[in-house]
mmCIF file of C-alpha atoms and ligand atoms in Angstrom:
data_model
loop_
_atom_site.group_PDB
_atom_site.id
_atom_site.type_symbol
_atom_site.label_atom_id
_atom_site.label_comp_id
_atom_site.label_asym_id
_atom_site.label_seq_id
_atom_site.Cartn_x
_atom_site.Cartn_y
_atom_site.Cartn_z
ATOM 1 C CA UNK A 168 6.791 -144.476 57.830
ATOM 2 C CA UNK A 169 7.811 -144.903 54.243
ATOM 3 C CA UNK A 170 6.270 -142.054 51.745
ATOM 4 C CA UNK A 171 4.671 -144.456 49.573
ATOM 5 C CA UNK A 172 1.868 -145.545 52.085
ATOM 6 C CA UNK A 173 1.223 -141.720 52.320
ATOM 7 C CA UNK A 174 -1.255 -140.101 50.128
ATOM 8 C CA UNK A 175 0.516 -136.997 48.763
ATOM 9 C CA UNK A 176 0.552 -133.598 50.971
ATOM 10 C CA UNK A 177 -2.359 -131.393 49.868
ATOM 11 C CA UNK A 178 -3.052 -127.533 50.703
ATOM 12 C CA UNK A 179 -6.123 -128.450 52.922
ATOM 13 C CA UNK A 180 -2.801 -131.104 55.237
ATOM 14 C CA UNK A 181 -1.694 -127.531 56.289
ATOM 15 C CA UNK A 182 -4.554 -125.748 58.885
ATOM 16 C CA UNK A 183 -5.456 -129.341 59.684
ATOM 17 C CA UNK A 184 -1.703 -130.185 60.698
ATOM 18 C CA UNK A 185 -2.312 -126.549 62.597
ATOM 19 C CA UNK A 186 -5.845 -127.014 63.971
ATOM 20 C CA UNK A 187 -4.460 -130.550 65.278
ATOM 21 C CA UNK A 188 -1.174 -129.553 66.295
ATOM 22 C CA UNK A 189 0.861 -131.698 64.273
ATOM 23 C CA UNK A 190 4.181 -130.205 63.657
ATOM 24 C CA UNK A 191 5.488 -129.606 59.706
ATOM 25 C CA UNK A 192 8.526 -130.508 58.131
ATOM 26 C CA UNK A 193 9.685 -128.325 55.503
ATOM 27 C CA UNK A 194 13.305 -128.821 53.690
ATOM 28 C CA UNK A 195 14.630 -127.125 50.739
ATOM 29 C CA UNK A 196 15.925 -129.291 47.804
ATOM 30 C CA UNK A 197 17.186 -128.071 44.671
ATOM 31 C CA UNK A 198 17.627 -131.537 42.472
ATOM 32 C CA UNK A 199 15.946 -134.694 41.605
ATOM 33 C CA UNK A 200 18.503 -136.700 43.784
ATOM 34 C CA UNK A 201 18.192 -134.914 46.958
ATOM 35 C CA UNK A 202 14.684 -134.176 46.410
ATOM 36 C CA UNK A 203 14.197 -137.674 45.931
ATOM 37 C CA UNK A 204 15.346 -138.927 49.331
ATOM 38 C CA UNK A 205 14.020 -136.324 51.315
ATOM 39 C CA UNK A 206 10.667 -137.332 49.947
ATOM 40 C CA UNK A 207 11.333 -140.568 50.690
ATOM 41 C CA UNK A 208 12.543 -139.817 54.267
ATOM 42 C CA UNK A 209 8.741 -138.323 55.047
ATOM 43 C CA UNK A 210 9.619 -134.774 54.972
ATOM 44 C CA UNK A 211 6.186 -132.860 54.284
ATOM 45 C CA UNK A 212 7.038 -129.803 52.186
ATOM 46 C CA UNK A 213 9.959 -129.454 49.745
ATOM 47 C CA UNK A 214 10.920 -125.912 49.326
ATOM 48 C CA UNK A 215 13.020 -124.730 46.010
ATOM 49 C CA UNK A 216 14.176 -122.235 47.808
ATOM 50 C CA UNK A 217 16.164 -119.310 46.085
ATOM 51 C CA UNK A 218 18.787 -119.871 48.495
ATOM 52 C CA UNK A 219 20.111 -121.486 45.718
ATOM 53 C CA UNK A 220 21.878 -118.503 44.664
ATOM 54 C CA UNK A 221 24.024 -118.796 47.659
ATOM 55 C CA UNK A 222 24.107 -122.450 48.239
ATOM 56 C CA UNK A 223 24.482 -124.075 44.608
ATOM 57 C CA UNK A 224 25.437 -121.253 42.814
ATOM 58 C CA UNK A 225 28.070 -119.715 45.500
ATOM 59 C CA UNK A 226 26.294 -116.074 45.169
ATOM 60 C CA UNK A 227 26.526 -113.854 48.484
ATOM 61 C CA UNK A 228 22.637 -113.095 48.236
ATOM 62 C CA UNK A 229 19.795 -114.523 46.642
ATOM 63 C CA UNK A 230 19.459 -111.143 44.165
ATOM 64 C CA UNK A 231 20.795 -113.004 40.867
ATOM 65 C CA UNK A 232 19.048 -115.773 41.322
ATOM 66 C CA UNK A 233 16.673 -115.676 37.828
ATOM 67 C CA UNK A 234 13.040 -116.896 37.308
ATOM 68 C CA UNK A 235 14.558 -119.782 34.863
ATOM 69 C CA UNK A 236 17.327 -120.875 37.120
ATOM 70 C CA UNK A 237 14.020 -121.418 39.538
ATOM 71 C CA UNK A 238 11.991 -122.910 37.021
ATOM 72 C CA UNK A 239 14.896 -125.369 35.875
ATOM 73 C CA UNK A 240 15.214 -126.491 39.546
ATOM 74 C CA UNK A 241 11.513 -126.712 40.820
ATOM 75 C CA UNK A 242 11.001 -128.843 37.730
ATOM 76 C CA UNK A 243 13.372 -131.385 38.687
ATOM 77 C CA UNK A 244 12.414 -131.308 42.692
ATOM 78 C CA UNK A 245 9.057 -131.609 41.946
ATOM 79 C CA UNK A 246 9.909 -134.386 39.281
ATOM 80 C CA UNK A 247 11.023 -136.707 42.286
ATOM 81 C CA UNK A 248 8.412 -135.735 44.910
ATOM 82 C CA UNK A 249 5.707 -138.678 45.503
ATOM 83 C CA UNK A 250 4.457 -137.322 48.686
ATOM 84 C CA UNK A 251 5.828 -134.092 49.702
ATOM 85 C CA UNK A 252 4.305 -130.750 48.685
ATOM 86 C CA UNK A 253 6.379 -129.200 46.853
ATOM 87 C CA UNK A 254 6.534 -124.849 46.850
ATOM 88 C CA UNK A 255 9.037 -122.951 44.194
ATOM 89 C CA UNK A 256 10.110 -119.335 45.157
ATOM 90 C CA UNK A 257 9.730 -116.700 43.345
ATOM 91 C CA UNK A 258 12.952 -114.799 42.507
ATOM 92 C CA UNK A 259 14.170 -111.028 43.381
ATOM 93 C CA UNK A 260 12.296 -108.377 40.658
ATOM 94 C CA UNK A 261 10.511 -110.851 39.490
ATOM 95 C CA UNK A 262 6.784 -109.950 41.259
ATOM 96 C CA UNK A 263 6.813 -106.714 42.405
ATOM 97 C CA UNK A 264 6.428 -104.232 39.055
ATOM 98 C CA UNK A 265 2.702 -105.467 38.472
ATOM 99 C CA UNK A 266 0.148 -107.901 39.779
ATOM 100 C CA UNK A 267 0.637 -109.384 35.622
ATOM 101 C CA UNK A 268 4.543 -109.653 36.081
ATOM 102 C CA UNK A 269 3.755 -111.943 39.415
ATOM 103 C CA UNK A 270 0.948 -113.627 37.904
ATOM 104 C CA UNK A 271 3.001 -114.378 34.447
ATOM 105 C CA UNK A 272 6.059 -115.243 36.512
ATOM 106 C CA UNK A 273 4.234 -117.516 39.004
ATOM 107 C CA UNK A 274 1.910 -119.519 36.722
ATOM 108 C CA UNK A 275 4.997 -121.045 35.020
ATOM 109 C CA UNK A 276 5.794 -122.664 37.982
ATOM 110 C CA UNK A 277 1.950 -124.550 37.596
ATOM 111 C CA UNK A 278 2.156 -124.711 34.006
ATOM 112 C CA UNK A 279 6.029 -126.003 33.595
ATOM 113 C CA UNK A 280 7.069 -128.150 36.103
ATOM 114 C CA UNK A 281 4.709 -129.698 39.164
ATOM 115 C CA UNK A 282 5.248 -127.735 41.470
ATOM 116 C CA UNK A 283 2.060 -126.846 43.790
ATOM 117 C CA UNK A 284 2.361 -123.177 45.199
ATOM 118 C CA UNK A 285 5.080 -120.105 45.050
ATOM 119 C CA UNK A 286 6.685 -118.497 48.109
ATOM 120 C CA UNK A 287 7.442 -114.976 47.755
ATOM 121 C CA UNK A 288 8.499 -112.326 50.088
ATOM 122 C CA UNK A 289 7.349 -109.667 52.324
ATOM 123 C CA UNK A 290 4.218 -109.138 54.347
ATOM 124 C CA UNK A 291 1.619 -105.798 54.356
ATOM 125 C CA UNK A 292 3.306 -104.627 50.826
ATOM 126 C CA UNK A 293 2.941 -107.878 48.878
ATOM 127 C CA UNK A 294 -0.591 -108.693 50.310
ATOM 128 C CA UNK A 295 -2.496 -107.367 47.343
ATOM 129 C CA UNK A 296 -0.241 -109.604 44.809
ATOM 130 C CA UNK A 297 -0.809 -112.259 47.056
ATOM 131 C CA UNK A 298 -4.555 -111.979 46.627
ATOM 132 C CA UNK A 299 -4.343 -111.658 43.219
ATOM 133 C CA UNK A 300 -2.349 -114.524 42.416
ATOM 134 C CA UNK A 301 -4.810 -116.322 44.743
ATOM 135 C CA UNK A 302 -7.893 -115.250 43.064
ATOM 136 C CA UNK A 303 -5.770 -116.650 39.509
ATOM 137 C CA UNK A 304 -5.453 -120.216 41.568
ATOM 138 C CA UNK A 305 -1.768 -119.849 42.380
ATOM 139 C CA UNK A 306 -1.379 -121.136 45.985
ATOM 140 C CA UNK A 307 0.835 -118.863 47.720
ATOM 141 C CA UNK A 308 3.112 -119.440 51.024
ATOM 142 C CA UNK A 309 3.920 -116.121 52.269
ATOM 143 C CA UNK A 310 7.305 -114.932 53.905
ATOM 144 C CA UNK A 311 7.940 -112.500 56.733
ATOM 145 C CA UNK A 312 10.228 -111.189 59.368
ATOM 146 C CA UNK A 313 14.107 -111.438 57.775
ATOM 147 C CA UNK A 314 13.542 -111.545 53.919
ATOM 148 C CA UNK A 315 16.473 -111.847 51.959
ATOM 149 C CA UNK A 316 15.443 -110.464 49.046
ATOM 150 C CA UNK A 317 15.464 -107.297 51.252
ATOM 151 C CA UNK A 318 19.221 -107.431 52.356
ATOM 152 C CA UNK A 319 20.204 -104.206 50.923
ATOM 153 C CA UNK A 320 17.260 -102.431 52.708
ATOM 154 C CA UNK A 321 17.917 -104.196 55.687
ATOM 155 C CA UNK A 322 21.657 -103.441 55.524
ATOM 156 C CA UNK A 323 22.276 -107.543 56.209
ATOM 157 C CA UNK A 324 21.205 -110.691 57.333
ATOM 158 C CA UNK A 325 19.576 -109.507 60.980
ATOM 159 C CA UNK A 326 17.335 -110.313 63.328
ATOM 160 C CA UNK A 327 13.857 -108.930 62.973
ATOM 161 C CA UNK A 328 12.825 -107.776 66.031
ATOM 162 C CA UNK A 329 9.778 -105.470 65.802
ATOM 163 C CA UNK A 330 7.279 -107.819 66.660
ATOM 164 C CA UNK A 331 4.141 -105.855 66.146
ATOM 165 C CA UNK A 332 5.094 -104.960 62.123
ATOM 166 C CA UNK A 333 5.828 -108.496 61.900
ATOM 167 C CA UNK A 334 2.468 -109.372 63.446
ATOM 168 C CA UNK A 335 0.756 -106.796 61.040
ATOM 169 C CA UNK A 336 2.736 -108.163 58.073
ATOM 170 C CA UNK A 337 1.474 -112.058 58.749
ATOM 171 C CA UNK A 338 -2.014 -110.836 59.539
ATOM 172 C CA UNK A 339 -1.982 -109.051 55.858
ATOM 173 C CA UNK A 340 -0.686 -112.365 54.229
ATOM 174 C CA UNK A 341 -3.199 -114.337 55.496
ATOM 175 C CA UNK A 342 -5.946 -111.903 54.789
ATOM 176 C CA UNK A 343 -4.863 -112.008 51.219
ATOM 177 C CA UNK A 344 -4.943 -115.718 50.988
ATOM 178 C CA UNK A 345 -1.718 -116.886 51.790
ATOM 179 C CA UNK A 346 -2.095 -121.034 52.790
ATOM 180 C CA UNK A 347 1.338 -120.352 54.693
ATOM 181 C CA UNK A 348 3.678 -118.074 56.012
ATOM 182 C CA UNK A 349 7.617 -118.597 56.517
ATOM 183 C CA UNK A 350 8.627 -116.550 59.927
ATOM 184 C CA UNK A 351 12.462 -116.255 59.328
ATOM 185 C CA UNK A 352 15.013 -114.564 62.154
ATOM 186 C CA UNK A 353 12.884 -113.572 65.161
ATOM 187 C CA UNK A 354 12.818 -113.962 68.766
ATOM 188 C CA UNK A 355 11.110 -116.981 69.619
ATOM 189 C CA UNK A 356 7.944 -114.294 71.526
ATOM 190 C CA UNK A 357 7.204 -113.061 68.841
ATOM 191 C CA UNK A 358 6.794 -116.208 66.526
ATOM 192 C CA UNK A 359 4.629 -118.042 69.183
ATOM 193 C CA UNK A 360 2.332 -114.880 69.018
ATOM 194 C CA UNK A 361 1.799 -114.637 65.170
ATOM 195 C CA UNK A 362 1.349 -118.396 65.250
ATOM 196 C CA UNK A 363 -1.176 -117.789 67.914
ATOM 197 C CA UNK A 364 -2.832 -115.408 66.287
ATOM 198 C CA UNK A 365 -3.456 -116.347 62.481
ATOM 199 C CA UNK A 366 -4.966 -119.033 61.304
ATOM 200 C CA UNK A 367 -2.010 -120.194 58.513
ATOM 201 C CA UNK A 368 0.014 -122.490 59.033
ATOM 202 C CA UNK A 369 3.560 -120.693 60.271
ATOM 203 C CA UNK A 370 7.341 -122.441 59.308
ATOM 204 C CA UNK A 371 9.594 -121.317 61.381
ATOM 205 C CA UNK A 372 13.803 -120.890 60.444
ATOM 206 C CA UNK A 373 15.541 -119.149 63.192
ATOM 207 C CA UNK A 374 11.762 -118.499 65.044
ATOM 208 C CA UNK A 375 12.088 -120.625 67.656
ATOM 209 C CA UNK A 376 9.699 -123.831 68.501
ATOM 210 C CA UNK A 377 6.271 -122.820 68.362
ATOM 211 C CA UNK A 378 6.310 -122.523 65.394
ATOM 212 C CA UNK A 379 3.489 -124.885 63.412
ATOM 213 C CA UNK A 380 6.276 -126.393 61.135
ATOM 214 C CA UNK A 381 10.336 -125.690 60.429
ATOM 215 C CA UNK A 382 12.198 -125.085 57.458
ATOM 216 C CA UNK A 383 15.974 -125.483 56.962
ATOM 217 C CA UNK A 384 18.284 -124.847 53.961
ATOM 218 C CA UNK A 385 19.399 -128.646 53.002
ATOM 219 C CA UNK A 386 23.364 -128.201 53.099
ATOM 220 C CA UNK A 387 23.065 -126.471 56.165
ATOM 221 C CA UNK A 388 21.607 -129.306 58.074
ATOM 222 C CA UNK A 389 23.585 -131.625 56.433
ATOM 223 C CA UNK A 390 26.673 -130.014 57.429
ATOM 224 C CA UNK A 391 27.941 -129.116 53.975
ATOM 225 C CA UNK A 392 29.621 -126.036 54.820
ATOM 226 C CA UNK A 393 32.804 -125.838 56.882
ATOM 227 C CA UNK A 394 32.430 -121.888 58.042
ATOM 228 C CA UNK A 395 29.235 -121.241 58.416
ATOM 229 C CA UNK A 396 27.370 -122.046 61.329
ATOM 230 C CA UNK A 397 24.285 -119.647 62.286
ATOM 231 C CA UNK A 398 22.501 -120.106 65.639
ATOM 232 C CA UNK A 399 19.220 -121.654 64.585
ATOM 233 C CA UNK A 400 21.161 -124.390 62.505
ATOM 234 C CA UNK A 401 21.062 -127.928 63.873
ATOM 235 C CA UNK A 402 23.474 -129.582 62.070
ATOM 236 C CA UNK A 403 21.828 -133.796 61.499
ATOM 237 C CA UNK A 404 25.159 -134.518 59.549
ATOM 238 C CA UNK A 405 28.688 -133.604 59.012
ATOM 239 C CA UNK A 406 28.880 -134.192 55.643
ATOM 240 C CA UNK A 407 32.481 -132.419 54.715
ATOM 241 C CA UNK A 408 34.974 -134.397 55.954
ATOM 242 C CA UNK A 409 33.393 -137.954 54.479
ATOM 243 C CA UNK A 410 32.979 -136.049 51.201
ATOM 244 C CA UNK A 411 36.922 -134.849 51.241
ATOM 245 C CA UNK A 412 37.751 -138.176 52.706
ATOM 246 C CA UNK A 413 36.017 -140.534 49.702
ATOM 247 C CA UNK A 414 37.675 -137.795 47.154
ATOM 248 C CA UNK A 415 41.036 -137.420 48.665
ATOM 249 C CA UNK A 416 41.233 -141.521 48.316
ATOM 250 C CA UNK A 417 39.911 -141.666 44.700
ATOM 251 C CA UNK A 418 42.825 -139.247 43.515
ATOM 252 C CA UNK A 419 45.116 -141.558 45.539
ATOM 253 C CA UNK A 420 43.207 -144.567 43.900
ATOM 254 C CA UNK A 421 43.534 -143.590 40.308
ATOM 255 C CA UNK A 422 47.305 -142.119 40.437
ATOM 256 C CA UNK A 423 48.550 -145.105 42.290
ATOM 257 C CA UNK A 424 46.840 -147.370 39.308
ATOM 258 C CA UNK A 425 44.351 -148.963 42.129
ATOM 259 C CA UNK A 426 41.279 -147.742 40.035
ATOM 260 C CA UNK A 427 39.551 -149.244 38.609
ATOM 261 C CA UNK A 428 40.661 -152.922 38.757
ATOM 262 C CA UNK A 429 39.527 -156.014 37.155
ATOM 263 C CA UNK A 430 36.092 -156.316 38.192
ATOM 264 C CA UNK A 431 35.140 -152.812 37.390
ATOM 265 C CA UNK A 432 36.112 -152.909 34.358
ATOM 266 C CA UNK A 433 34.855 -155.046 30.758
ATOM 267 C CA UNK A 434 36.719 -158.105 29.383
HETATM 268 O O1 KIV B 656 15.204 -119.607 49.952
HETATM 269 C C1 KIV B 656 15.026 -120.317 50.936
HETATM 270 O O2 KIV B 656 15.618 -121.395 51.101
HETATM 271 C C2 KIV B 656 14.092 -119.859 51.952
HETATM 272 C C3 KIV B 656 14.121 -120.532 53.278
HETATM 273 C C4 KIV B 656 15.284 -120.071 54.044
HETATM 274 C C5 KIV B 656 12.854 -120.342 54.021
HETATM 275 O O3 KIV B 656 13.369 -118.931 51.723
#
């Protein structure tokens, strides 16, 4: 189905994608390139996610990620997007000293680049900025269960396992407004019950498959990374060894004189 004879994913595609049962596709993308054919490819939500900080930028966490790093990418992601929906996360300390920091830091994702909504973390605690960034018009897509931004608290990337605080935190996020809500690292139960339970829309990484939609981080399911492997990956490529392989032979290419040759180059 190319993207092009879609009309473009709206807020209202989510709890009708729920209500009928159609699952959601959710990727994250970082640059016009990438985001470009992933659009293309009919994915339904592009997520510049600020798993950037470990994925482009080669960070440990997410915590340095800044709010202008963010904006810099979501512009460009949401530059190439025809169809997709396209949500921008907001970064570590940047939302939770006042509802006016996360309204201020938010409402540059609307106002400079085209991005549709924000993602931020955390459930019960972050319910009242979510309804105030709501009741400013910022769509919000909430995030529960393992949030990074919480690794020091947390003492690491673990599963989440209490399922009736998680419960309690997605019921609070959708109270407040939230259009979505990203279930990350729980046991598969306890997904299917929040998804039974609220009425948002619920994208599941590492939640199992009743979820209404998945996310995954890009270079993950493209096989980018040689070490790491987690669980509730499903690797769709293996993209290291072609990548190594095309470089390996342009070194040998250029210092053997084979690149370029005649009809690459200008006469
Ligand atoms: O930052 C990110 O990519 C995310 C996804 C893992 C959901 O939050």
């Amino acid at each position: 189905m190319p993207a092009k004879d879609q009309a473009p994913v709206t807020i209202p595609d989510f709890s009708r994608w729920k209500t009928e049962r159609r699952k959601i596709s959710v990727l994250t993308a970082y640059d016009f390139t990438m985001a470009r054919l992933l659009d293309a490819s009919g994915v339904d939500c592009l997520l510049v996610g600020d798993s950037l900080g470990m994925v482009v930028q080669g960070r440990s966490t997410t915590l340095g990620v800044t709010l202008d790093q963010m904006v810099y990418h979501a512009e460009m992601v949401a530059r190439a997007a025809t169809r997709a929906f396209v949500v921008a996360d907001l970064p570590f300390g940047t939302y939770h000293a006042s509802v006016e920091q996360a309204i201020t830091s938010a409402a540059r994702f609307l106002k400079e680049t085209q991005c549709q909504a924000v993602k931020l973390e955390g459930g019960l605690r972050t319910a009242p900025l979510i309804r105030s960034l709501v009741e400013a018009d910022i769509p919000v897509m909430a995030h529960v269960g393992l949030t990074p931004q919480s690794v020091r608290r947390l003492g690491g990337f673990k599963v989440q396992r209490d399922g009736d605080a998680i419960l309690d935190d997605a019921r609070a996020v959708a109270d407040a407004g939230a259009f979505a809500v990203v279930l990350e690292c729980m046991p598969s139960e306890v997904a299917a019950r929040v998804t039974a339970e609220i009425p948002i829309a619920t994208i599941g990484i590492g939640a199992g498959p009743d979820c209404d939609g998945q996310v995954l981080v890009t270079p993950d399911m493209l096989g980018l990374f040689e070490g790491f492997r987690p669980r509730f990956v499903r690797r769709y490529a293996e993209l290291v060894e072609p990548i190594r392989k095309a470089a390996q032979e342009y070194v040998a290419d250029v210092q053997a004189g084979r690149f370029p040759n005649a009809n690459e180059s200008f006469r």
